[in-house]
mmCIF file of C-alpha atoms in Angstrom:
data_model
loop_
_atom_site.group_PDB
_atom_site.id
_atom_site.type_symbol
_atom_site.label_atom_id
_atom_site.label_comp_id
_atom_site.label_asym_id
_atom_site.label_seq_id
_atom_site.Cartn_x
_atom_site.Cartn_y
_atom_site.Cartn_z
ATOM 1 C CA MET A 1 21.638 5.614 1.342
ATOM 2 C CA ASP A 2 20.480 8.146 -1.224
ATOM 3 C CA ALA A 3 20.335 10.903 1.400
ATOM 4 C CA GLY A 4 23.989 10.383 2.278
ATOM 5 C CA LYS A 5 23.241 10.555 5.994
ATOM 6 C CA ILE A 6 21.376 8.741 8.742
ATOM 7 C CA ILE A 7 17.630 9.305 8.533
ATOM 8 C CA VAL A 8 15.561 9.048 11.711
ATOM 9 C CA ASN A 9 12.059 7.642 11.204
ATOM 10 C CA GLU A 10 9.121 8.938 13.223
ATOM 11 C CA ALA A 11 8.311 5.446 14.496
ATOM 12 C CA GLU A 12 9.676 1.914 14.431
ATOM 13 C CA PRO A 13 8.769 -0.007 11.291
ATOM 14 C CA GLN A 14 6.108 -2.655 11.805
ATOM 15 C CA THR A 15 7.772 -5.919 10.836
ATOM 16 C CA ILE A 16 8.033 -9.484 12.019
ATOM 17 C CA ALA A 17 11.817 -9.023 11.843
ATOM 18 C CA ASP A 18 12.135 -7.573 15.327
ATOM 19 C CA GLY A 19 15.896 -7.062 14.994
ATOM 20 C CA ALA A 20 15.181 -4.600 12.186
ATOM 21 C CA ARG A 21 12.685 -2.561 14.203
ATOM 22 C CA THR A 22 14.625 0.610 14.764
ATOM 23 C CA VAL A 23 13.944 4.260 14.142
ATOM 24 C CA SER A 24 17.407 4.791 12.697
ATOM 25 C CA LEU A 25 20.635 3.115 11.774
ATOM 26 C CA GLY A 26 23.427 3.423 14.332
ATOM 27 C CA GLU A 27 26.513 5.584 13.745
ATOM 28 C CA ARG A 28 28.858 2.577 13.744
ATOM 29 C CA ASN A 29 26.753 0.660 11.219
ATOM 30 C CA TRP A 30 26.407 3.751 9.031
ATOM 31 C CA ALA A 31 30.195 4.216 8.946
ATOM 32 C CA ILE A 32 30.604 0.665 7.637
ATOM 33 C CA LEU A 33 27.672 0.618 5.236
ATOM 34 C CA GLN A 34 28.188 3.956 3.526
ATOM 35 C CA ASN A 35 31.540 2.789 2.165
ATOM 36 C CA GLY A 36 30.783 -0.825 1.415
ATOM 37 C CA ILE A 37 27.235 -1.217 0.211
ATOM 38 C CA LYS A 38 25.981 -0.895 -3.328
ATOM 39 C CA ASN A 39 22.244 -0.882 -2.669
ATOM 40 C CA ILE A 40 19.535 -1.973 -0.279
ATOM 41 C CA LEU A 41 16.827 -4.463 -1.169
ATOM 42 C CA GLU A 42 13.350 -4.392 0.331
ATOM 43 C CA VAL A 43 11.967 -7.662 1.630
ATOM 44 C CA LYS A 44 8.235 -8.148 2.197
ATOM 45 C CA GLU A 45 6.903 -9.826 5.330
ATOM 46 C CA GLU A 46 5.799 -12.926 3.424
ATOM 47 C CA GLU A 47 9.286 -13.202 1.873
ATOM 48 C CA ILE A 48 10.883 -13.091 5.323
ATOM 49 C CA GLU A 49 8.496 -15.774 6.540
ATOM 50 C CA GLY A 50 9.138 -17.861 3.417
ATOM 51 C CA ALA A 51 12.873 -17.688 4.055
ATOM 52 C CA VAL A 52 12.444 -18.793 7.682
ATOM 53 C CA ARG A 53 10.278 -21.690 6.473
ATOM 54 C CA SER A 54 12.820 -22.678 3.812
ATOM 55 C CA LEU A 55 15.680 -22.588 6.303
ATOM 56 C CA PHE A 56 13.761 -24.915 8.593
ATOM 57 C CA ASN A 57 12.329 -27.264 5.952
ATOM 58 C CA LEU A 58 15.418 -27.543 3.740
ATOM 59 C CA ALA A 59 18.313 -27.122 6.173
ATOM 60 C CA ASN A 60 16.774 -27.888 9.582
ATOM 61 C CA LEU A 61 17.805 -24.427 10.809
ATOM 62 C CA LYS A 62 15.780 -22.494 13.345
ATOM 63 C CA SER A 63 16.132 -18.831 12.450
ATOM 64 C CA GLU A 64 14.460 -15.778 13.830
ATOM 65 C CA PRO A 65 12.741 -13.610 11.196
ATOM 66 C CA THR A 66 15.572 -11.054 11.189
ATOM 67 C CA GLY A 67 17.962 -13.912 10.420
ATOM 68 C CA GLY A 68 15.874 -14.736 7.352
ATOM 69 C CA LEU A 69 16.198 -11.263 5.824
ATOM 70 C CA ALA A 70 19.258 -12.028 3.669
ATOM 71 C CA LEU A 71 17.804 -15.252 2.254
ATOM 72 C CA GLY A 72 14.441 -13.549 1.768
ATOM 73 C CA ALA A 73 16.154 -10.835 -0.273
ATOM 74 C CA ALA A 74 18.102 -13.385 -2.323
ATOM 75 C CA ILE A 75 14.939 -15.317 -3.155
ATOM 76 C CA ALA A 76 12.758 -12.264 -3.802
ATOM 77 C CA HIS A 77 15.382 -10.589 -5.988
ATOM 78 C CA ARG A 78 16.874 -13.739 -7.516
ATOM 79 C CA GLN A 79 17.195 -12.107 -10.942
ATOM 80 C CA LEU A 80 19.935 -9.864 -9.519
ATOM 81 C CA PHE A 81 21.975 -12.870 -8.485
ATOM 82 C CA GLN A 82 21.556 -15.304 -11.382
ATOM 83 C CA GLY A 83 24.872 -16.779 -12.460
ATOM 84 C CA LYS A 84 26.614 -15.431 -9.364
ATOM 85 C CA ARG A 85 27.819 -17.040 -6.182
ATOM 86 C CA ILE A 86 26.365 -15.352 -3.153
ATOM 87 C CA ILE A 87 26.423 -15.843 0.572
ATOM 88 C CA CYS A 88 23.588 -15.181 3.000
ATOM 89 C CA ILE A 89 24.450 -14.765 6.638
ATOM 90 C CA VAL A 90 21.737 -16.308 8.787
ATOM 91 C CA SER A 91 21.852 -15.361 12.427
ATOM 92 C CA GLY A 92 19.727 -15.721 15.480
ATOM 93 C CA GLY A 93 17.829 -18.662 16.809
ATOM 94 C CA ASN A 94 16.348 -16.350 19.443
ATOM 95 C CA VAL A 95 12.817 -16.525 18.141
ATOM 96 C CA ASP A 96 9.575 -16.685 20.068
ATOM 97 C CA THR A 97 8.412 -20.314 19.873
ATOM 98 C CA GLU A 98 4.829 -19.401 18.990
ATOM 99 C CA VAL A 99 5.958 -17.042 16.229
ATOM 100 C CA PHE A 100 8.374 -19.630 14.828
ATOM 101 C CA PHE A 101 5.813 -22.446 14.679
ATOM 102 C CA ARG A 102 3.172 -20.157 13.199
ATOM 103 C CA ILE A 103 5.604 -19.324 10.398
ATOM 104 C CA VAL A 104 6.820 -22.854 9.654
ATOM 105 C CA GLU A 105 3.333 -24.360 9.740
ATOM 106 C CA GLN A 106 2.030 -21.996 7.033
ATOM 107 C CA ASN A 107 1.757 -23.288 3.485
#
């Protein structure tokens, strides 16, 4: 966002959130985001996994790791949202069964 243009990475990021593994943002997404987003929050792998676990344990939702990104950010950066109403869009139940159960069975 700071660069004011699409940046192309040398390689895909290594993340469990396979829907976020891309070398660059698409033109269509960039056109939307550059005018409507205030900032971007980083979410660590363990925060993504924690969000997927919470969605399953507390709401009986099966989410793929990419679908847990928004909740992971809200939990990890909760101080930014205190006293505010927020919404997290959770998408995608298209998760590898082995990956999903490995995540939800962790403590």
